[in-house]
XYZ file of C-alpha atoms in Angstrom:
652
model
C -54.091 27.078 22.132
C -55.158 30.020 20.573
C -51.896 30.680 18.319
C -52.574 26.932 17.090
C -55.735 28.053 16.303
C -54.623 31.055 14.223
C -52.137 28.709 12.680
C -54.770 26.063 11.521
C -57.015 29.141 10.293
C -53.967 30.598 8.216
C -53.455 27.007 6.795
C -57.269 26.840 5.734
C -57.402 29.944 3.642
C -53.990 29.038 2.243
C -55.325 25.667 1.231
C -58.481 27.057 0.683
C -57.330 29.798 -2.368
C -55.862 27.659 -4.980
C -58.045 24.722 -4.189
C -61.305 27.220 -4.926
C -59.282 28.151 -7.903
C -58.985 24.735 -9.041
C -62.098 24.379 -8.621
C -63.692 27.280 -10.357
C -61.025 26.247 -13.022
C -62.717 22.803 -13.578
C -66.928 23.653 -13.731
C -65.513 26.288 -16.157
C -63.808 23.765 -18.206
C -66.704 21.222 -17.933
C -69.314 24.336 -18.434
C -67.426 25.009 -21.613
C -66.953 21.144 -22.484
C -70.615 20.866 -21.739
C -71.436 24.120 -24.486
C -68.888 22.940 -26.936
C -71.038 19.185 -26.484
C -74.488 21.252 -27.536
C -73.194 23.243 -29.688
C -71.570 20.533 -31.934
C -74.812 18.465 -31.753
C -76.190 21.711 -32.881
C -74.665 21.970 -35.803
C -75.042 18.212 -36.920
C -78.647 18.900 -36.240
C -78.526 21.619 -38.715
C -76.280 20.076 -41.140
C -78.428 17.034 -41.314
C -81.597 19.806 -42.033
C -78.998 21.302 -44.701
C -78.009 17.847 -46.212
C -81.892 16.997 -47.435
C -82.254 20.699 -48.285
C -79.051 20.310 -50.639
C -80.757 16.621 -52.000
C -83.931 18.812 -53.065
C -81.680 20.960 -54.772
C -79.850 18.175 -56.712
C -82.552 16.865 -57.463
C -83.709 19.532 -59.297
C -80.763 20.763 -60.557
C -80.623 17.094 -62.284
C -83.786 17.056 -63.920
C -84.003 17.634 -67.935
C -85.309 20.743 -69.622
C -88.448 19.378 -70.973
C -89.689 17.270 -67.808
C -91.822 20.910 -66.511
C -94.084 19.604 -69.695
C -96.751 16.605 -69.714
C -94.149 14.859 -71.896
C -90.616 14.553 -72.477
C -88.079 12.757 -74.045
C -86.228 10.404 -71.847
C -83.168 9.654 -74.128
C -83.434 13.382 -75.789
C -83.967 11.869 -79.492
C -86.304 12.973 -82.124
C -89.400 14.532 -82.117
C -91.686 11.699 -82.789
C -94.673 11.827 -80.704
C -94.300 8.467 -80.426
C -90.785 8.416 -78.583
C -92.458 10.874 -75.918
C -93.337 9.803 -72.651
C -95.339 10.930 -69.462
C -92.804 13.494 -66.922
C -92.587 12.125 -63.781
C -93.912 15.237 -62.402
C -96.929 14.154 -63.983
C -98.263 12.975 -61.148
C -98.806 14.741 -57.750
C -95.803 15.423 -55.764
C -94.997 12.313 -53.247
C -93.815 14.744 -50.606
C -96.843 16.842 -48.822
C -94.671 20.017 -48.687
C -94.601 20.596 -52.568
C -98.028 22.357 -54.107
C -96.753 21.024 -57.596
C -94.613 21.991 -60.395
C -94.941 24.890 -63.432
C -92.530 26.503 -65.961
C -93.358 30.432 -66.622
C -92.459 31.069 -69.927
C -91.076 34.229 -71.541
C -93.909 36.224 -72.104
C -95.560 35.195 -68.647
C -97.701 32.334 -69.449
C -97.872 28.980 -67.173
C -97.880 25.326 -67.962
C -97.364 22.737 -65.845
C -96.809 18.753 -66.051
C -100.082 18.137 -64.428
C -102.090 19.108 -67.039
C -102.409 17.084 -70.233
C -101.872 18.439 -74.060
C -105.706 17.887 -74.728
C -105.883 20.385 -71.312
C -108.398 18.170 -69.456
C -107.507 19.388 -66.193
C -108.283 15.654 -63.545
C -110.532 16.881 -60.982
C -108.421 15.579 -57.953
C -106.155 18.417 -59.404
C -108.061 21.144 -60.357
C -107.622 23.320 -56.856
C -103.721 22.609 -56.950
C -103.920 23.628 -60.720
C -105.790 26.473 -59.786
C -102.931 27.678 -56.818
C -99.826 27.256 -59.295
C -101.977 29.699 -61.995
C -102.250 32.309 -58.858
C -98.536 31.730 -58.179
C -97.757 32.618 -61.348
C -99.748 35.356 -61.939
C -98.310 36.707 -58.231
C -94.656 35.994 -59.739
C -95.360 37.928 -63.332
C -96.226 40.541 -60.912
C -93.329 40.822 -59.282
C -91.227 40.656 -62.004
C -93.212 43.886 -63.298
C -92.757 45.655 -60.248
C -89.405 44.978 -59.770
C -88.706 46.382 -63.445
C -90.466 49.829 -62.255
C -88.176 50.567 -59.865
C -84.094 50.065 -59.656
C -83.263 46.900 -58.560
C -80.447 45.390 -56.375
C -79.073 42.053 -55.858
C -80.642 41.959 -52.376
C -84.525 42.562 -53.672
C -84.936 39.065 -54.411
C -82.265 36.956 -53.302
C -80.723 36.829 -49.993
C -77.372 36.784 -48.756
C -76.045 34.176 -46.903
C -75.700 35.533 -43.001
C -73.375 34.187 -40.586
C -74.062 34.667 -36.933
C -71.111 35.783 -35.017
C -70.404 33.378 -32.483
C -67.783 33.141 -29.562
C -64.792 30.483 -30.081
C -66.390 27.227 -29.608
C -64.316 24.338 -27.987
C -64.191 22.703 -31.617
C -62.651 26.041 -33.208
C -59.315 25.037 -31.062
C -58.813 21.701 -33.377
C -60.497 22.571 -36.745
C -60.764 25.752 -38.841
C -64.543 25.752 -40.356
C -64.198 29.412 -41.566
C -63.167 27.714 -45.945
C -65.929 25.392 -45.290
C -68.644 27.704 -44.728
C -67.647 30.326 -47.288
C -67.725 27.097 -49.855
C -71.627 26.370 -48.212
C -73.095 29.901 -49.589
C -75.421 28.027 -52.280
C -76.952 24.771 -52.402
C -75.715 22.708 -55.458
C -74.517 24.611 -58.413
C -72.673 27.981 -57.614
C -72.394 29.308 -61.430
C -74.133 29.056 -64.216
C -73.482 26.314 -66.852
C -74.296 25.307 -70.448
C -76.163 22.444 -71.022
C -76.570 20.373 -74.440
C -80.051 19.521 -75.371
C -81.676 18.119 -78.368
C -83.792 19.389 -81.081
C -86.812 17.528 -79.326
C -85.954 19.203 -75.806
C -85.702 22.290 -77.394
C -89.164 21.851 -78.629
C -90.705 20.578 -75.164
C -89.274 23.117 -73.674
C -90.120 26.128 -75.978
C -93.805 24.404 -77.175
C -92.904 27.008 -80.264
C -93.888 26.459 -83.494
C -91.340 28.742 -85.118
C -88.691 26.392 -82.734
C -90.693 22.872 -83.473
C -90.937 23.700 -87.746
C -86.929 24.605 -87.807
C -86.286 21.973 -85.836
C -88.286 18.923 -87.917
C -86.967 21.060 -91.306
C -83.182 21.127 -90.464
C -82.411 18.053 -88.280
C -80.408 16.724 -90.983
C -78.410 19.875 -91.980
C -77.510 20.506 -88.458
C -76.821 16.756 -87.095
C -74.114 17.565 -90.100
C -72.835 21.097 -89.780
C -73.283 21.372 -85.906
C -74.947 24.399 -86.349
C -74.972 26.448 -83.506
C -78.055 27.250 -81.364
C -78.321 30.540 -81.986
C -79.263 29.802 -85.622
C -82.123 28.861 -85.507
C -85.046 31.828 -86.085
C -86.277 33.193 -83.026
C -86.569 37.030 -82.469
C -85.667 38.663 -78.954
C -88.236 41.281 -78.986
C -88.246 44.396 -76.566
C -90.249 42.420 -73.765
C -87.965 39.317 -73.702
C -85.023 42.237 -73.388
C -86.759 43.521 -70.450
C -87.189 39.747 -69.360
C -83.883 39.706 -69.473
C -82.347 42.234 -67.594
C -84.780 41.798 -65.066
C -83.630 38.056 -64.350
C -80.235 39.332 -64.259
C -80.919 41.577 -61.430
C -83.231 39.033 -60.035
C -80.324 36.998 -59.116
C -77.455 39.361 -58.622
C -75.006 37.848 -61.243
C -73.747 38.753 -64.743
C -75.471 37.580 -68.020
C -73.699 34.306 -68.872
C -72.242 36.228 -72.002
C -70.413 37.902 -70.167
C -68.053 35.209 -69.866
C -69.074 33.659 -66.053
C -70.290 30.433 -66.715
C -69.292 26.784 -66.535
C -69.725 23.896 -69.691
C -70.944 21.125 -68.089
C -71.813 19.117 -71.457
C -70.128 16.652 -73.506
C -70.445 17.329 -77.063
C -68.250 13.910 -78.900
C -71.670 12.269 -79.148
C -73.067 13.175 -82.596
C -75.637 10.431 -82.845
C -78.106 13.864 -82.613
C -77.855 17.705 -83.312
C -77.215 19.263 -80.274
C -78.205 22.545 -78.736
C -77.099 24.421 -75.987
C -79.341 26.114 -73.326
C -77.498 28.486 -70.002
C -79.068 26.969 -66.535
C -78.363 29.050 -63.727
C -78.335 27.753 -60.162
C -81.553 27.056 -58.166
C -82.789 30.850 -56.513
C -86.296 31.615 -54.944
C -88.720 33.924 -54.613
C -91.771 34.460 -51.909
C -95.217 34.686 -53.568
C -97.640 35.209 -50.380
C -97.211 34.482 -46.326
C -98.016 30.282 -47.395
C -95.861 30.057 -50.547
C -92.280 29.989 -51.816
C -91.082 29.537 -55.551
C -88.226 27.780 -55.866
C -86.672 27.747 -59.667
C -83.624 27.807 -62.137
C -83.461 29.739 -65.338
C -83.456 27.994 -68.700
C -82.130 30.844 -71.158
C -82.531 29.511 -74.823
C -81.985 31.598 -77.655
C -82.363 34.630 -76.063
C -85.424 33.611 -74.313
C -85.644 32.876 -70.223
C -87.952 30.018 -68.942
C -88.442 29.614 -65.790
C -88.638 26.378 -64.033
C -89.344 24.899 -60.923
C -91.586 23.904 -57.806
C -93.925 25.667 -54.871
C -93.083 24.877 -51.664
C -96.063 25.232 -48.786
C -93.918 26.830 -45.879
C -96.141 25.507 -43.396
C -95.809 22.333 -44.305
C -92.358 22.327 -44.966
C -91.498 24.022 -41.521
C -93.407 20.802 -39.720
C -91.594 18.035 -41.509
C -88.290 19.952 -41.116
C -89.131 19.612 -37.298
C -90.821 15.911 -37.341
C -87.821 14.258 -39.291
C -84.956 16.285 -37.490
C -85.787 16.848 -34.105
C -89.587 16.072 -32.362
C -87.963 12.584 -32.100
C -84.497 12.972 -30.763
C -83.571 13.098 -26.970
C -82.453 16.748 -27.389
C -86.227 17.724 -27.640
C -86.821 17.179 -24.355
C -84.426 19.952 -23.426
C -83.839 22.604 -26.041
C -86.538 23.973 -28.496
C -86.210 24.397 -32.130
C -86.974 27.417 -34.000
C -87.480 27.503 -37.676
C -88.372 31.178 -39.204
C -89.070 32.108 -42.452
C -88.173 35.418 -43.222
C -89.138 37.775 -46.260
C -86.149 40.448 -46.564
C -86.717 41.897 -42.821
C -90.119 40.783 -42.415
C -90.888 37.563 -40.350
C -93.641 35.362 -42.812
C -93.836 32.173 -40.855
C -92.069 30.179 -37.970
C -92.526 26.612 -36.224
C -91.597 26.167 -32.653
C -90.901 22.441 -31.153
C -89.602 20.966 -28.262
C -89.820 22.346 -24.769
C -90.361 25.938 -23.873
C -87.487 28.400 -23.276
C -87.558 31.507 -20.946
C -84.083 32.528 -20.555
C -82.345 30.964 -22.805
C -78.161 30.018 -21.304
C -77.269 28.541 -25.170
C -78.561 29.469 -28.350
C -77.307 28.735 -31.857
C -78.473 30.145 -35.519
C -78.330 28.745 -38.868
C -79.337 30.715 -41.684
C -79.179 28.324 -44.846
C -77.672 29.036 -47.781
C -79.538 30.184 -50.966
C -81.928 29.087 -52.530
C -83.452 28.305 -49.024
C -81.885 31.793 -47.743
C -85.104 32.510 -46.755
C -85.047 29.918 -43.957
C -83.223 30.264 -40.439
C -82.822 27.977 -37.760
C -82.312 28.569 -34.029
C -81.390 26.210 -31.375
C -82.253 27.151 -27.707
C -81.421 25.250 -24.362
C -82.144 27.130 -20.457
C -81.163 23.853 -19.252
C -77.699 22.567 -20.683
C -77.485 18.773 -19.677
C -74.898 18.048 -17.281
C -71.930 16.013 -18.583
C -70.470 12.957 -16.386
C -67.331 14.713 -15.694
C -69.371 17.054 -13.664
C -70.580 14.137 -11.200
C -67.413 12.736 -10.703
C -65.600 16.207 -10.128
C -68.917 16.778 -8.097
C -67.691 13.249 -5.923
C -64.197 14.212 -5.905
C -64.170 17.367 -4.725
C -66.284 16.184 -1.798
C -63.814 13.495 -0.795
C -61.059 15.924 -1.118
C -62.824 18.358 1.027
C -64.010 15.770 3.474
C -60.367 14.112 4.386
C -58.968 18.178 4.255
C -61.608 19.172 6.778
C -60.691 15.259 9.030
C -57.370 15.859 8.909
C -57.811 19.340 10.125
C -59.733 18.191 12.693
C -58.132 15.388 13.441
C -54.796 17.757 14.286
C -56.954 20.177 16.284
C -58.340 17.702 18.456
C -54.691 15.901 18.592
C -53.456 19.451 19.431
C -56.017 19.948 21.811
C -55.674 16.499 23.917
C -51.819 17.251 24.099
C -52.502 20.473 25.493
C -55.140 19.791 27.895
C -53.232 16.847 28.962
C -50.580 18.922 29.226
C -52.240 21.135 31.691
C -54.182 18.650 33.458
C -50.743 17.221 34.478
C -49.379 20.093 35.636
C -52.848 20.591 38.096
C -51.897 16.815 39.495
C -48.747 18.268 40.105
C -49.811 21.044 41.838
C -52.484 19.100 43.489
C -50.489 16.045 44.407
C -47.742 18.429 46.003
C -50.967 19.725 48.211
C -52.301 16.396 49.030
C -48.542 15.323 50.287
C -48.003 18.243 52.040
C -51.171 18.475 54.244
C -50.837 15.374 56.040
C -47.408 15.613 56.456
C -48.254 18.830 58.046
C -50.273 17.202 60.452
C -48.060 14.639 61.417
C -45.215 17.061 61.882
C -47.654 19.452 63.829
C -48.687 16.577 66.100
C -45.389 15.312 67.077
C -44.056 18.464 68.133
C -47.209 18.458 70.095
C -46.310 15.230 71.335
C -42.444 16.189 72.033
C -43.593 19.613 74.264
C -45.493 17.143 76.293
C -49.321 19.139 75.606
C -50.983 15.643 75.654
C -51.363 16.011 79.220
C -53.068 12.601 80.027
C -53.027 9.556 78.234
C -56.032 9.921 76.777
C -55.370 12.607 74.822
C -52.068 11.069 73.813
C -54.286 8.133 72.240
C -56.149 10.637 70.438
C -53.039 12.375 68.784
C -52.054 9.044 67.659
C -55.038 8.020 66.177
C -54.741 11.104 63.934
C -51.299 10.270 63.221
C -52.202 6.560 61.960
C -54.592 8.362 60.013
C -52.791 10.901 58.407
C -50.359 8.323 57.445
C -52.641 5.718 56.105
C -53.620 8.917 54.165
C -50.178 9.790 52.739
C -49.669 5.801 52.057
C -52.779 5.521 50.353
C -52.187 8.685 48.042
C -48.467 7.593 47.358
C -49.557 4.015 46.564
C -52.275 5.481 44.313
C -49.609 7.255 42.484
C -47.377 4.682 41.856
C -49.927 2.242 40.962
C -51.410 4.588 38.535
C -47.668 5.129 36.720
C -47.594 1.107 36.628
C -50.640 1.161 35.296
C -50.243 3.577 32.375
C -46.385 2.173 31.525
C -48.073 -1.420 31.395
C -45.590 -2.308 34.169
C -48.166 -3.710 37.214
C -48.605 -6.826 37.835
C -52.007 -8.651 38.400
C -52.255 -11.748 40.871
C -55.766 -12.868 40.541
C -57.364 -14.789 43.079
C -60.679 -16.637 43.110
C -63.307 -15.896 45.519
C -66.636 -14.473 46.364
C -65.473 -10.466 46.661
C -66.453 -11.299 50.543
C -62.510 -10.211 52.068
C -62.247 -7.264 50.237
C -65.361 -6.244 51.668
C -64.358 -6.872 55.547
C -61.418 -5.311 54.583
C -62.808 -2.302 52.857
C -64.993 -1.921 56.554
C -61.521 -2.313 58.643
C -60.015 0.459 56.260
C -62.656 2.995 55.546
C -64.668 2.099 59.183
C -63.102 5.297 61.176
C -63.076 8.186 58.534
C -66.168 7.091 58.102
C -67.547 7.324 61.417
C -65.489 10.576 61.990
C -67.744 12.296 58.563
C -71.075 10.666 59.927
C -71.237 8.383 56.542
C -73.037 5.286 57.037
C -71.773 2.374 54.834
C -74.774 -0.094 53.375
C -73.306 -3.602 51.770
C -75.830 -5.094 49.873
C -74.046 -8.897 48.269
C -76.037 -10.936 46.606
C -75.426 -14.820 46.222
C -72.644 -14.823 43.569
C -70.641 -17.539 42.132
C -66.870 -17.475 42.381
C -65.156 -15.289 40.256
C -61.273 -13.817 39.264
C -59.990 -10.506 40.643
C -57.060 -8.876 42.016
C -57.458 -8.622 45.882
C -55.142 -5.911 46.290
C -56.049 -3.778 43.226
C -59.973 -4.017 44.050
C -59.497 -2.947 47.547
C -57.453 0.294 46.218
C -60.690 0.395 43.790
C -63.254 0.567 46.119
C -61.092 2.862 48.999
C -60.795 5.519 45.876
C -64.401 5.025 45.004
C -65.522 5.568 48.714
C -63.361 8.322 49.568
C -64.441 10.362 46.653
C -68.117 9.671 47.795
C -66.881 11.085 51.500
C -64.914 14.350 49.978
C -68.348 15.509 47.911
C -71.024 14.176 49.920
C -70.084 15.772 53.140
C -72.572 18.711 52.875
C -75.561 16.735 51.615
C -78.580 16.039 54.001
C -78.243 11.896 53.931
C -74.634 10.714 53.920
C -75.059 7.217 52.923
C -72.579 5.015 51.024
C -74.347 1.877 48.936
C -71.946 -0.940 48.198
C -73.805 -2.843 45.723
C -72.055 -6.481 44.375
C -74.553 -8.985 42.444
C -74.243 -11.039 38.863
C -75.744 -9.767 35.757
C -75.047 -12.632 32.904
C -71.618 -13.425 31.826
C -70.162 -10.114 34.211
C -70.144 -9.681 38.116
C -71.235 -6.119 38.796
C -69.824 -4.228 42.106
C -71.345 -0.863 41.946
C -70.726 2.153 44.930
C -74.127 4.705 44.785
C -73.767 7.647 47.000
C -75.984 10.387 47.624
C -73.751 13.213 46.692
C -74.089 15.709 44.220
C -73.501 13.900 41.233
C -71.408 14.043 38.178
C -72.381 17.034 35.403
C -74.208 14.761 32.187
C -71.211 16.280 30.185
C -68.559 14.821 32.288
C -69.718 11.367 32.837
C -67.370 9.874 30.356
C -64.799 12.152 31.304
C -64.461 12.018 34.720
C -62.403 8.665 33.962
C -59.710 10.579 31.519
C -56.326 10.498 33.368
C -55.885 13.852 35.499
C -59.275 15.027 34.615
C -61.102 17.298 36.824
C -64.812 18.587 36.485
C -64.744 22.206 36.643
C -67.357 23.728 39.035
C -67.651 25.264 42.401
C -67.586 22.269 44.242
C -64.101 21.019 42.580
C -62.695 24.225 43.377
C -63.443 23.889 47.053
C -62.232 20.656 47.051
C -58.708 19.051 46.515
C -57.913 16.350 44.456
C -55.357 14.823 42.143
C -57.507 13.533 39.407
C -56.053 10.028 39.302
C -58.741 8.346 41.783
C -60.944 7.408 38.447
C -58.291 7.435 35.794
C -56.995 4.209 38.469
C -60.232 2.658 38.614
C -60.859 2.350 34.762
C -57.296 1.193 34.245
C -57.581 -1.033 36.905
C -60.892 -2.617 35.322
C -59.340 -2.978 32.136
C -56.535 -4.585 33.649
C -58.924 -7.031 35.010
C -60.584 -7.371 31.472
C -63.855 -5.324 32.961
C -65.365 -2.251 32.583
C -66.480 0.863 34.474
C -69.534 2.804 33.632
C -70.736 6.129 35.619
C -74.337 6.968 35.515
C -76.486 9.735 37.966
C -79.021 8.606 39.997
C -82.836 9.259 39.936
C -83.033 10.813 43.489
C -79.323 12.345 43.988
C -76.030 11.182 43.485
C -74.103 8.962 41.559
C -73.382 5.216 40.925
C -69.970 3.776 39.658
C -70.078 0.402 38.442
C -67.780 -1.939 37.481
C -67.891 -5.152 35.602
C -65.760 -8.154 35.935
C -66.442 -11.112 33.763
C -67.259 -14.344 35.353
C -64.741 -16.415 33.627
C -61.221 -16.127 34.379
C -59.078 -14.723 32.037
C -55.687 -15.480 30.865
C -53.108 -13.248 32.209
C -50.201 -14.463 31.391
């Protein structure tokens, strides 16, 4: 038993090692699967944030020259005051996040669509009036500064970073390393040339050197196409200084030197054109609550400056409102949206649940001209996918039949060997049981033949004890045999209907002596029954077994008394045999009936046995299409019932 033991043990951690590898294999996949799942909604998250930051940009980008004033020129002909109409950032912005619009012209001064060209400023819009002057004033500020000391690229515009991230579960199908190097800048990349008219020029410039050439020489240059730089405007030292300073406020070559893009088409010569460099959308912080975004109008040698101011505050909370408050992954991951000047953290809007130790986390820092903004994306808590659960069931059915059928083949194991050795005890015992009476027998007829039964009484005696010896040796042999018919399904029943009152007289005939001879009294106690089916024979062998084994372990209680108990209950006939022996161990009472079993304490050991007597009586029972049931009594002992049902069965 014990090498089987060490075999089954050897088989479990062979099993066990690649099935915990498996294992381990697949929560790593679906851990990964379950990343790769967040990360990608991630992204979309911030893509989505990206694709309306990349619409403001457009948008922008696609407005005229001249709109930044009160009036423009829709179709961009003549100057006629009549043929001008209100900007549509005349009005106040329809989004909250936007203070309002301004243009800062070359030599630093401010106008703005809002105000009229009377200069009535409306009341409703005299404090947001009021905040773009301050902007600009901030902004000329900076743009002095920055000219006191050497400037780099990176003073005012940001580079786009990229976070360095592990190989996501994407990255195995699709290579997104072109796409984000294409994604540094929002709209525009370069710098392009854009055709205006006479009457933009004007709008945009509100010169009068710029609106009297204009008026003077439409004519002569709708016919000669004269170039823009014709017309008489002086770069003085300042607009120089303008100049260079823009160029360094962006980090890119002056579009003279050859990097730029013509955008225009010039066939239509219904109208003189112009042309005016715009350079891509950039931005610039002004204080901890605003950021100037703009483009760069350079016209004859002048740089305007146009564009909007964006409330961080404000545009940090709709970011989170329209992109994330209301989907499902806010009730899991939080959102972090930072707005950073150069190393310096200005403002930041946290939504969704809190984070303590964050398990996933993903950055996006946008490209320019809303470099200054960065997005983060923590979970502590990474949803579960539904692979999980059914690995989750699997793996617990797979571990559940692995651990039955392991059991299953110990406890098969185990019967076979404990059958096994409780067969080779009957052996063993049944050899002892033969050989003591025969003993006897032999022992008193060589008593017999040297003539030491000296009177006949004496004689009578000795053969009294050698009736008994060989009802004995009958009994135990008939046992055997009836028990190997039994268990081969070879015996043959011959029912017989009656009241159960023969077997009893003959049970008293049988058992009457030995019983006398142990001092066991025998108490019959039948109740009125109706007829009923049994085998006359087999029951008889029943109830001798049943007796006998109440003789061999009551013999050293106080009160040796046998019970023979027969009455109906229902649909069964009950015949039970109580002694007042020492009982049966609680552990053992099912047991006891297993074929060769034995219970294994001191009294066993002192007394012989076969460990068939039982085994017999349950397969007899069954035979009879009863059952047996062994139960210890309140007071002492034991009582073994059996139950035969009142209608005969078919046995044929």
């Amino acid at each position: 038993m014990n090498r089987l033991k060490l075999l089954i043990l050897v088989f479990v951690l062979a099993l066990s090692i690649p099935l915990a590898y498996f294992v381990w294999s697949a929560y790593r996949g679906l851990e990964q699967e379950e990343f790769a799942q967040l990360r990608f909604f991630a992204e979309t998250l911030f893509n989505e944030m990206e694709q309306e930051l990349a619409s403001i940009v457009k948008q922008e980008e696609n407005r005229a020259v001249d709109e930044y004033n009160y009036t423009y020129a829709p179709s961009g002909e003549g100057v006629s005051e009549s043929r001008q109409t209100p900007s549509p950032l005349a009005v106040s912005p329809k989004v909250p996040y936007i203070l309002g619009y301004f243009q800062n012209n070359p030599d630093g001064s401010f106008q703005t669509p809002l105000v009229p060209p009377e200069g009535n400023i409306p009341a409703s819009l005299g404090q947001v009036v009021g905040d773009l002057e301050m902007v600009n004033e901030i902004f000329n500020g900076k743009r002095t500064a920055a000219l006191a000391e050497p400037v780099t690229p990176e003073t005012f515009a940001y580079k786009q970073e990229e976070t360095a991230q592990s190989a996501s579960f994407e990255d195995k199908f699709l290579d997104f390393r072109q796409s984000r190097r294409q994604k540094s800048h929002l709209g525009t990349e370069k710098k392009r040339i854009e055709a205006i008219t006479p009457s933009q020029a004007v709008n945009l410039a509100q010169n009068e050197e710029v609106r009297y050439w204009t008026k003077s020489n439409q004519k002569k240059a709708k016919d000669q196409a004269a170039p823009p730089s014709s017309y008489p405007v002086q770069a003085t030292a300042e607009r120089e200084t303008q100049f260079a300073f823009d160029k360094e406020f962006a980090g890119e070559r002056h579009p003279m030197d050859g990097d730029v893009s013509k955008s225009a088409d010039f066939t239509d010569s219904r109208a003189p054109r112009l042309e005016a460099e715009v350079d891509p959308m950039q931005s610039v912080f002004i204080d901890g609550r605003y950021v100037f975004v703009f483009r760069r109008i350079a016209l004859d040698n002048q740089m305007y400056r146009q564009g909007f101011v964006l409330e961080i505050d404000r545009f940090l909370e709709h970011l989170a409102e329209t992109h994330f408050v209301r989907q499902p992954m806010a009730s899991f991951a939080r959102l972090a949206l930072n707005v950073r000047d150069r190393d310096r953290q200005v403002s930041s809007k946290l939504a969704g649940v809190p984070v303590e130790n964050a398990a996933f986390r993903v950055e996006r820092r946008f490209p320019r001209p809303f470099s200054f903004l960065q997005a983060a994306l923590t979970c502590e808590n990474i949803p579960e996918s539904q692979g999980r659960k059914t690995l989750n069931i699997m793996i617990a059915c797979l571990g559940f039949v692995v651990l039955a059928g392991l059991f299953a083949i110990y406890r098969s194991a185990q019967a076979v060997m404990d059958l096994s050795e409780r067969r080779s005890r009957f052996v063993s015992s049944v050899t002892h049981e033969l050989k003591t009476p025969l003993t006897n027998i032999r022992m008193y007829i060589e008593m017999l033949e040297q003539g030491m039964a000296r009177t006949p009484e004496r004689e009578q005696e000795y053969y009294k004890v050698l009736h008994s010896e060989s009802a004995r040796l009958s009994r135990l042999i008939s046992n055997v045999l009836e028990f190997s018919r039994l268990e081969q399904k070879t015996f043959r029943i011959e029912t017989v209907i009656g009241t159960f009152e023969e077997v009893v007289a003959e049970l008293k005939r049988v058992m009457g002596e030995k019983l006398k001879q142990e001092g066991f009294a025998l108490k019959v106690v039948h109740e009125a029954t109706p007829s009923f089916e049994y085998d006359r024979e087999v029951m008889l062998q029943v109830l001798i077994n049943l007796t006998e084994n109440s003789v061999k372990f009551g013999k050293n209680s106080s009160a040796k008394e046998i019970a023979l108990r027969i009455f109906p209950d229902g649909k069964w006939v009950k015949i039970c045999v109580d002694d007042t022996g020492p009982g049966i161990p609680r552990h053992a009472l099912k047991k006891v009936f297993d074929d060769f079993y034995r219970v294994d304490d001191s009294l066993t050991r002192t007394t012989r046995g076969t460990g068939i007597g039982l085994a017999f009586v349950r397969k007899a029972a069954t035979a009879l299409g009863g059952k047996v049931r062994a139960v210890n009594n309140v007071s002492a002992g034991c009582s073994i019932c059996i139950a035969l049902p009142l209608k005969a069965a078919d046995w044929s």
